[in-house]
Coordinates of C-alpha atoms in Angstrom, one line a residue:
M1 CA -97.0 74.6 -82.0
E2 CA -100.0 76.2 -83.7
A3 CA -100.2 78.8 -81.0
N4 CA -96.5 79.6 -81.5
M5 CA -97.0 80.0 -85.2
V6 CA -100.0 82.3 -84.7
T7 CA -98.0 84.4 -82.2
A8 CA -95.2 84.7 -84.7
I9 CA -97.5 85.8 -87.5
D10 CA -99.2 88.3 -85.2
S11 CA -95.8 89.6 -84.1
K12 CA -94.7 90.0 -87.8
S13 CA -98.0 91.7 -88.7
S14 CA -97.7 94.1 -85.8
A15 CA -94.1 95.0 -86.7
T16 CA -95.2 95.7 -90.3
Y17 CA -98.2 97.7 -89.1
V18 CA -95.9 99.8 -86.8
R19 CA -93.3 100.3 -89.5
R20 CA -96.0 101.5 -91.9
L21 CA -97.4 103.9 -89.4
E22 CA -93.9 105.3 -89.0
H23 CA -93.7 105.6 -92.8
L24 CA -97.0 107.4 -92.9
L25 CA -95.9 109.8 -90.2
D26 CA -92.7 110.4 -92.2
A27 CA -94.7 110.8 -95.4
S28 CA -97.0 113.4 -93.7
R29 CA -94.0 115.3 -92.4
L30 CA -92.1 115.2 -95.7
L31 CA -95.1 116.1 -97.8
N32 CA -95.7 119.1 -95.7
S33 CA -92.1 120.2 -95.9
T34 CA -92.1 121.1 -99.6
L35 CA -94.4 122.8 -102.1
E36 CA -92.5 121.7 -105.2
L37 CA -94.3 119.1 -107.3
S38 CA -91.1 117.3 -108.4
E39 CA -90.0 116.9 -104.8
L40 CA -93.5 115.7 -103.7
T41 CA -93.4 113.1 -106.5
E42 CA -90.0 111.8 -105.5
I43 CA -91.0 111.5 -101.8
V44 CA -94.2 109.6 -102.6
L45 CA -92.6 107.1 -105.0
R46 CA -89.8 106.4 -102.7
I47 CA -92.1 105.6 -99.7
V48 CA -94.6 103.6 -101.8
Q49 CA -91.9 101.4 -103.4
D50 CA -90.4 100.8 -100.0
E51 CA -93.6 99.4 -98.6
I52 CA -95.7 98.0 -101.5
P53 CA -94.5 94.9 -103.5
V54 CA -94.6 96.5 -107.0
D55 CA -92.0 96.8 -109.7
R56 CA -92.9 100.3 -110.8
C57 CA -94.7 103.2 -109.3
T58 CA -95.8 106.4 -111.2
L59 CA -97.6 109.5 -110.1
F60 CA -99.6 111.4 -112.7
V61 CA -100.7 114.9 -111.8
V62 CA -103.9 116.5 -113.1
D63 CA -103.3 119.9 -114.7
R64 CA -105.7 122.2 -112.8
K65 CA -105.7 124.8 -115.5
Q66 CA -106.8 122.5 -118.3
K67 CA -108.5 120.0 -116.0
L68 CA -107.0 117.0 -117.5
L69 CA -104.3 114.4 -116.8
R70 CA -100.9 115.3 -118.3
L71 CA -101.1 111.8 -119.9
F72 CA -104.8 111.8 -120.5
I73 CA -104.8 108.4 -122.1
G74 CA -104.5 104.8 -121.0
L75 CA -105.4 103.3 -117.7
G76 CA -104.3 106.3 -115.6
G77 CA -106.4 108.6 -117.8
H78 CA -109.4 106.4 -117.3
A79 CA -109.0 106.5 -113.5
A80 CA -108.7 110.3 -113.7
V81 CA -111.9 110.6 -115.7
T82 CA -114.1 108.2 -113.6
G83 CA -112.5 109.0 -110.2
E84 CA -112.7 105.3 -109.5
P85 CA -109.8 102.9 -108.7
L86 CA -108.8 100.6 -111.5
D87 CA -107.3 97.2 -110.9
I88 CA -106.3 95.3 -114.0
E89 CA -104.9 91.8 -113.7
D90 CA -103.9 91.5 -117.4
A91 CA -102.9 94.8 -118.9
Y92 CA -102.6 93.6 -122.5
A93 CA -106.1 92.1 -122.4
D94 CA -107.6 95.6 -121.6
E95 CA -108.3 97.8 -124.6
R96 CA -107.7 100.9 -122.6
F97 CA -104.0 100.0 -122.0
Q98 CA -101.5 101.9 -124.2
Q99 CA -98.9 99.4 -125.4
K100 CA -96.8 102.0 -127.1
F101 CA -95.3 103.1 -123.7
D102 CA -94.0 99.6 -123.1
E103 CA -92.5 99.6 -126.5
Q104 CA -91.0 103.0 -126.0
F105 CA -89.4 102.2 -122.6
G106 CA -88.6 98.5 -123.3
Y107 CA -90.9 97.4 -120.5
R108 CA -93.5 94.7 -120.1
T109 CA -96.6 95.6 -118.1
K110 CA -98.4 92.6 -116.6
D111 CA -100.9 94.0 -114.1
A112 CA -101.8 97.6 -113.1
L113 CA -103.5 99.3 -110.2
C114 CA -104.5 103.0 -110.7
L115 CA -105.7 104.9 -107.6
P116 CA -107.3 108.4 -108.0
V117 CA -106.0 111.1 -105.6
F118 CA -108.4 113.7 -104.3
N119 CA -107.8 117.0 -102.5
C120 CA -109.7 118.2 -99.4
D121 CA -112.5 119.5 -101.6
G122 CA -113.0 116.1 -103.3
V123 CA -111.5 117.2 -106.6
I124 CA -109.2 114.8 -108.3
V125 CA -105.6 116.1 -108.4
G126 CA -103.7 113.0 -109.6
V127 CA -103.5 109.3 -110.2
L128 CA -101.1 106.9 -108.5
Q129 CA -100.3 103.9 -110.8
L130 CA -98.6 100.7 -109.6
L131 CA -97.3 98.1 -112.1
N132 CA -96.4 94.5 -111.8
R133 CA -97.0 93.3 -108.2
T134 CA -94.6 90.7 -106.9
R135 CA -97.4 89.3 -104.7
P136 CA -101.2 90.0 -104.3
L137 CA -101.9 93.1 -102.3
N138 CA -103.5 92.4 -98.9
R139 CA -105.8 94.5 -96.8
E140 CA -102.9 96.2 -95.0
D141 CA -101.3 97.2 -98.3
K142 CA -104.5 98.7 -99.6
E143 CA -105.1 100.6 -96.3
F144 CA -101.6 102.0 -96.5
L145 CA -102.1 103.1 -100.1
D146 CA -105.4 104.8 -99.2
S147 CA -103.7 106.7 -96.4
M148 CA -100.9 107.7 -98.8
C149 CA -103.4 108.9 -101.4
T150 CA -105.1 111.1 -98.7
Y151 CA -101.8 112.7 -97.6
L152 CA -100.8 113.1 -101.2
G153 CA -104.0 114.8 -102.2
L154 CA -103.5 117.4 -99.5
A155 CA -99.9 118.0 -100.5
L156 CA -100.7 118.3 -104.2
H157 CA -103.5 120.8 -103.4
N158 CA -101.1 122.9 -101.3
A159 CA -98.5 122.7 -104.0
W160 CA -100.9 123.9 -106.7
V161 CA -102.2 126.7 -104.5
H162 CA -98.6 127.8 -103.9
R163 CA -97.8 127.6 -107.6
E164 CA -100.8 129.7 -108.6
L165 CA -99.9 132.3 -106.0
V166 CA -96.3 132.5 -107.3
E167 CA -97.5 132.7 -110.9
S168 CA -100.0 135.4 -109.9
R169 CA -97.4 137.5 -108.2
K170 CA -95.0 137.0 -111.1
A171 CA -97.7 138.0 -113.6
E172 CA -98.5 141.1 -111.5
Q173 CA -94.8 142.0 -111.4
E174 CA -94.5 141.5 -115.2
L175 CA -97.6 143.6 -115.8
R176 CA -96.2 146.4 -113.6
Q177 CA -92.9 146.3 -115.5
I178 CA -94.7 146.4 -118.8
R179 CA -96.9 149.3 -117.6
D180 CA -93.8 151.2 -116.5
R181 CA -92.0 150.6 -119.8
L182 CA -95.1 151.6 -121.8
E183 CA -95.3 154.8 -119.8
Q184 CA -91.7 155.5 -120.5
A185 CA -92.2 154.7 -124.2
E186 CA -95.2 157.1 -124.3
K187 CA -93.0 159.8 -122.7
L188 CA -90.3 159.2 -125.3
S189 CA -92.9 159.5 -128.1
A190 CA -94.3 162.7 -126.6
M191 CA -90.8 164.0 -126.3
N192 CA -90.1 163.1 -129.9
E193 CA -93.0 165.1 -131.1
L194 CA -92.0 168.0 -128.9
V195 CA -88.4 168.0 -130.2
A196 CA -89.7 167.6 -133.8
G197 CA -91.9 170.7 -133.3
I198 CA -88.9 172.7 -131.9
I199 CA -86.7 171.7 -134.8
H200 CA -89.4 172.6 -137.3
E201 CA -89.5 176.1 -135.7
M202 CA -85.7 176.3 -135.9
K203 CA -85.6 175.3 -139.6
N204 CA -87.2 178.6 -140.9
P205 CA -84.7 180.9 -139.1
L206 CA -81.8 178.7 -140.3
A207 CA -83.1 179.0 -143.9
V208 CA -83.3 182.8 -143.4
A209 CA -79.7 182.9 -142.0
I210 CA -78.4 181.1 -145.1
G211 CA -80.2 183.6 -147.3
Y212 CA -78.6 186.6 -145.6
C213 CA -75.2 184.9 -145.7
S214 CA -75.6 184.6 -149.5
L215 CA -76.5 188.3 -149.7
M216 CA -73.5 189.3 -147.5
E217 CA -71.2 187.3 -149.7
E218 CA -72.1 189.6 -152.6
E219 CA -71.6 192.8 -150.6
V220 CA -68.5 192.4 -148.5
T221 CA -64.8 192.2 -149.3
A222 CA -62.8 189.0 -149.7
P223 CA -61.5 188.5 -146.1
V224 CA -65.1 188.9 -144.8
T225 CA -66.5 186.7 -147.6
E226 CA -64.4 183.8 -146.4
R227 CA -65.8 184.1 -142.9
V228 CA -69.3 184.5 -144.1
S229 CA -68.9 181.4 -146.2
K230 CA -67.8 179.4 -143.1
V231 CA -70.9 180.7 -141.2
K232 CA -73.1 179.7 -144.2
T233 CA -71.6 176.2 -144.3
A234 CA -72.2 175.7 -140.5
V235 CA -75.8 176.9 -140.8
A236 CA -76.4 174.7 -143.8
Q237 CA -75.1 171.7 -141.9
A238 CA -77.4 172.6 -139.0
L239 CA -80.3 172.9 -141.4
K240 CA -79.4 169.5 -143.0
V241 CA -79.4 167.8 -139.6
A242 CA -82.8 169.4 -138.8
K243 CA -84.3 168.2 -142.0
N244 CA -82.9 164.7 -141.4
F245 CA -84.5 164.6 -138.0
L246 CA -87.8 165.8 -139.2
N247 CA -87.8 163.1 -142.0
F248 CA -87.2 160.5 -139.3
A249 CA -89.6 161.8 -136.7
R250 CA -92.5 162.6 -139.1
S251 CA -92.5 159.7 -141.5
A252 CA -95.9 158.9 -142.8
G253 CA -95.2 155.2 -143.2
E254 CA -95.6 155.3 -147.0
R255 CA -93.3 153.1 -149.1
V256 CA -91.6 155.1 -151.8
P257 CA -88.6 154.5 -154.1
T258 CA -85.6 155.0 -151.8
D259 CA -81.8 155.1 -151.9
V260 CA -80.9 153.1 -148.8
N261 CA -77.4 154.4 -148.8
S262 CA -78.8 157.9 -148.5
L263 CA -80.8 156.7 -145.4
I264 CA -77.6 155.3 -143.9
T265 CA -75.7 158.6 -144.5
Q266 CA -78.5 160.7 -143.0
T267 CA -78.8 158.5 -139.9
T268 CA -75.0 158.6 -139.3
E269 CA -75.1 162.4 -139.6
L270 CA -77.7 162.5 -136.8
L271 CA -75.3 160.7 -134.5
T272 CA -72.1 162.5 -135.5
Y273 CA -71.9 164.5 -132.2
D274 CA -72.6 161.3 -130.1
F275 CA -69.8 159.4 -131.9
R276 CA -67.4 162.3 -131.5
S277 CA -68.2 162.9 -127.8
R278 CA -67.3 159.3 -126.9
R279 CA -64.4 159.1 -129.4
V280 CA -66.1 156.4 -131.4
K281 CA -64.7 156.0 -134.9
L282 CA -67.2 155.4 -137.7
V283 CA -66.2 153.5 -140.9
C284 CA -68.6 153.4 -143.8
E285 CA -68.2 151.1 -146.8
L286 CA -71.2 151.6 -149.0
D287 CA -71.5 149.8 -152.3
H288 CA -73.8 151.0 -155.1
L289 CA -77.4 149.9 -154.3
P290 CA -80.4 149.8 -156.5
I291 CA -83.4 152.0 -155.7
T292 CA -86.0 150.0 -153.8
W293 CA -89.5 150.6 -152.4
V294 CA -89.4 150.9 -148.6
D295 CA -90.8 153.1 -145.8
P296 CA -87.8 155.4 -145.4
G297 CA -88.8 156.6 -141.9
S298 CA -89.2 153.0 -140.6
I299 CA -85.9 151.8 -142.1
Q300 CA -84.1 154.9 -140.7
Q301 CA -85.6 154.0 -137.3
V302 CA -84.1 150.5 -137.5
L303 CA -80.7 152.0 -138.5
L304 CA -80.9 154.5 -135.7
N305 CA -81.7 151.8 -133.1
L306 CA -78.8 149.6 -134.3
L307 CA -76.3 152.4 -134.5
K308 CA -77.2 153.7 -131.0
N309 CA -76.8 150.2 -129.6
A310 CA -73.4 149.9 -131.4
H311 CA -72.4 153.3 -130.2
Q312 CA -73.1 152.3 -126.6
A313 CA -71.1 149.1 -126.9
A314 CA -68.2 150.7 -128.7
G315 CA -68.2 153.8 -126.4
D316 CA -67.6 151.7 -123.3
K317 CA -64.3 150.6 -124.7
A318 CA -61.2 152.3 -123.3
G319 CA -60.0 155.0 -125.7
G320 CA -63.1 154.7 -127.8
G321 CA -64.1 151.9 -130.2
T322 CA -65.0 151.5 -133.8
I323 CA -68.3 151.1 -135.6
S324 CA -68.4 149.8 -139.1
I325 CA -71.4 150.0 -141.4
R326 CA -71.3 148.2 -144.8
S327 CA -73.9 147.9 -147.6
S328 CA -73.9 145.5 -150.5
H329 CA -76.2 144.2 -153.3
N330 CA -76.6 140.6 -154.2
S331 CA -78.0 140.7 -157.7
E332 CA -78.6 136.9 -157.9
R333 CA -80.8 136.9 -154.8
S334 CA -82.0 140.5 -155.5
T335 CA -81.3 141.6 -152.0
I336 CA -79.7 144.5 -150.2
R337 CA -77.5 143.7 -147.2
I338 CA -76.5 146.1 -144.4
E339 CA -74.0 145.1 -141.7
I340 CA -73.5 147.2 -138.6
S341 CA -70.6 146.0 -136.5
D342 CA -69.0 147.2 -133.2
D343 CA -65.9 146.1 -131.4
G344 CA -67.5 146.3 -128.0
P345 CA -67.9 143.5 -125.4
G346 CA -70.3 141.5 -127.5
I347 CA -73.6 139.9 -126.4
P348 CA -73.5 137.4 -123.5
A349 CA -74.3 133.9 -124.7
E350 CA -77.0 133.5 -122.0
V351 CA -79.1 136.3 -123.3
Q352 CA -78.6 136.0 -127.1
S353 CA -81.8 133.9 -127.5
R354 CA -83.8 136.8 -125.9
I355 CA -82.5 140.0 -127.4
F356 CA -85.5 140.3 -129.8
E357 CA -88.1 139.8 -127.1
P358 CA -90.2 142.9 -126.4
F359 CA -89.2 144.7 -123.1
F360 CA -86.1 142.6 -122.7
T361 CA -83.1 144.8 -122.0
T362 CA -79.6 144.4 -120.4
K363 CA -79.4 148.2 -119.8
P364 CA -79.8 149.7 -116.3
S365 CA -83.4 150.5 -115.2
G366 CA -84.6 153.8 -116.8
S367 CA -82.1 153.8 -119.6
G368 CA -83.9 151.6 -122.1
T369 CA -87.4 150.3 -122.8
G370 CA -86.3 147.0 -124.3
L371 CA -88.4 147.7 -127.4
G372 CA -85.7 148.9 -129.9
L373 CA -84.6 145.5 -131.3
A374 CA -88.1 144.0 -131.1
V375 CA -89.6 146.9 -133.1
S376 CA -86.7 146.8 -135.5
K377 CA -87.2 143.1 -136.2
R378 CA -90.9 143.7 -136.8
I379 CA -90.2 146.5 -139.2
I380 CA -87.7 144.5 -141.3
E381 CA -90.0 141.5 -141.4
A382 CA -92.9 143.8 -142.5
H383 CA -90.6 144.6 -145.5
W384 CA -90.2 140.9 -146.2
G385 CA -86.7 141.0 -144.9
K386 CA -84.6 139.5 -142.1
L387 CA -82.8 141.0 -139.1
T388 CA -80.2 138.7 -137.6
F389 CA -77.0 139.1 -135.6
E390 CA -73.6 137.4 -135.0
S391 CA -71.7 137.8 -131.8
T392 CA -68.9 136.3 -129.9
P393 CA -68.6 137.5 -126.3
G394 CA -65.6 139.7 -125.9
Q395 CA -65.3 140.3 -129.7
G396 CA -68.2 142.7 -130.5
A397 CA -71.4 142.1 -132.4
T398 CA -72.7 142.5 -136.0
F399 CA -76.3 143.1 -136.8
I400 CA -77.3 142.1 -140.4
I401 CA -80.3 143.6 -142.3
E402 CA -81.4 141.8 -145.5
L403 CA -84.0 143.5 -147.6
P404 CA -85.5 142.3 -150.9
V405 CA -85.2 144.7 -153.8
H406 CA -88.6 145.9 -155.0
E407 CA -88.8 148.0 -158.1
S408 CA -92.4 148.9 -157.5
T409 CA -94.7 149.3 -154.6
F410 CA -96.2 146.2 -152.9

């Protein structure tokens, strides 16, 4: 009878041993099949809870960059610091136990076993924590857990190496993109200076042409005078555009008393040809605004960026779209408000949270640096103002500038 009982026990132990070996082989295969930490965690917890009589199993992963446990407190944190297993029979009697987690999750921890997990170099990479055993752990249970921790250490090490490699490649790619965009921005800046120099050289001949037109008006007959007057008006308009461009391109950054409506008018005049070429209609509704101290060149840069974006959006509309620009003054809040609206496709919901990020652009490669809105927002905020937007996909977009009115420099 006793011999039969011993044989039955040995048979049961052998079956358990074989099953656990199979589970360890499965664990090794599965852990080597993925490099994602979330998948590794799920695999480990599922296998451990199938084999070990515990109510709850948790894997804490050590952050290799900061060299600390993500939950660097409590029993798991202690095991991570010491690198030694921690077996607690009564969790609430141990001062290292954090009761707040039980309160947070509505759980009651009775006992805890925390096992440090090491990689192939002997560096701790995680802690496996088991709570509330349904029976005492025997030697086979502990050997199984030791083996699991070995496999897990290798898998976590590989996952971290993979993650660091991916992050390194991603960082290299981002740096390459930033370098390319900065180079493009530098080229645009150099081109801006070049064009400004050309227009400066054009300005003098235009001024001379206006002077000779005035002289001719005094010396010719009426029919010719009318034609000379038209030439004079056209040259004067060209000279005005040249001056507007130079004011924008060569702003010294000094804040001076400024008529913001005048800046709006000058900027729209710079884009007159662009609007006309794409059949974009411009509607201006400018209320009387008080004079305020701003850097006119910087504010004009913001207006130009927003109007060019609106022009691109409205210009894509069949038959040409409409851009509206409105200004108003709130005397109670002592603010100036400028709204620039277009009836284009609007801003997609999935990118709205990113449009003010430096180098973020939805334009095709080579047609935008992704700096326009980021720089514009910075300029407005430097004036103690706000740059916001409202957009419903398919119904256009409105960008809103709010500037405080300053009657003296600051």
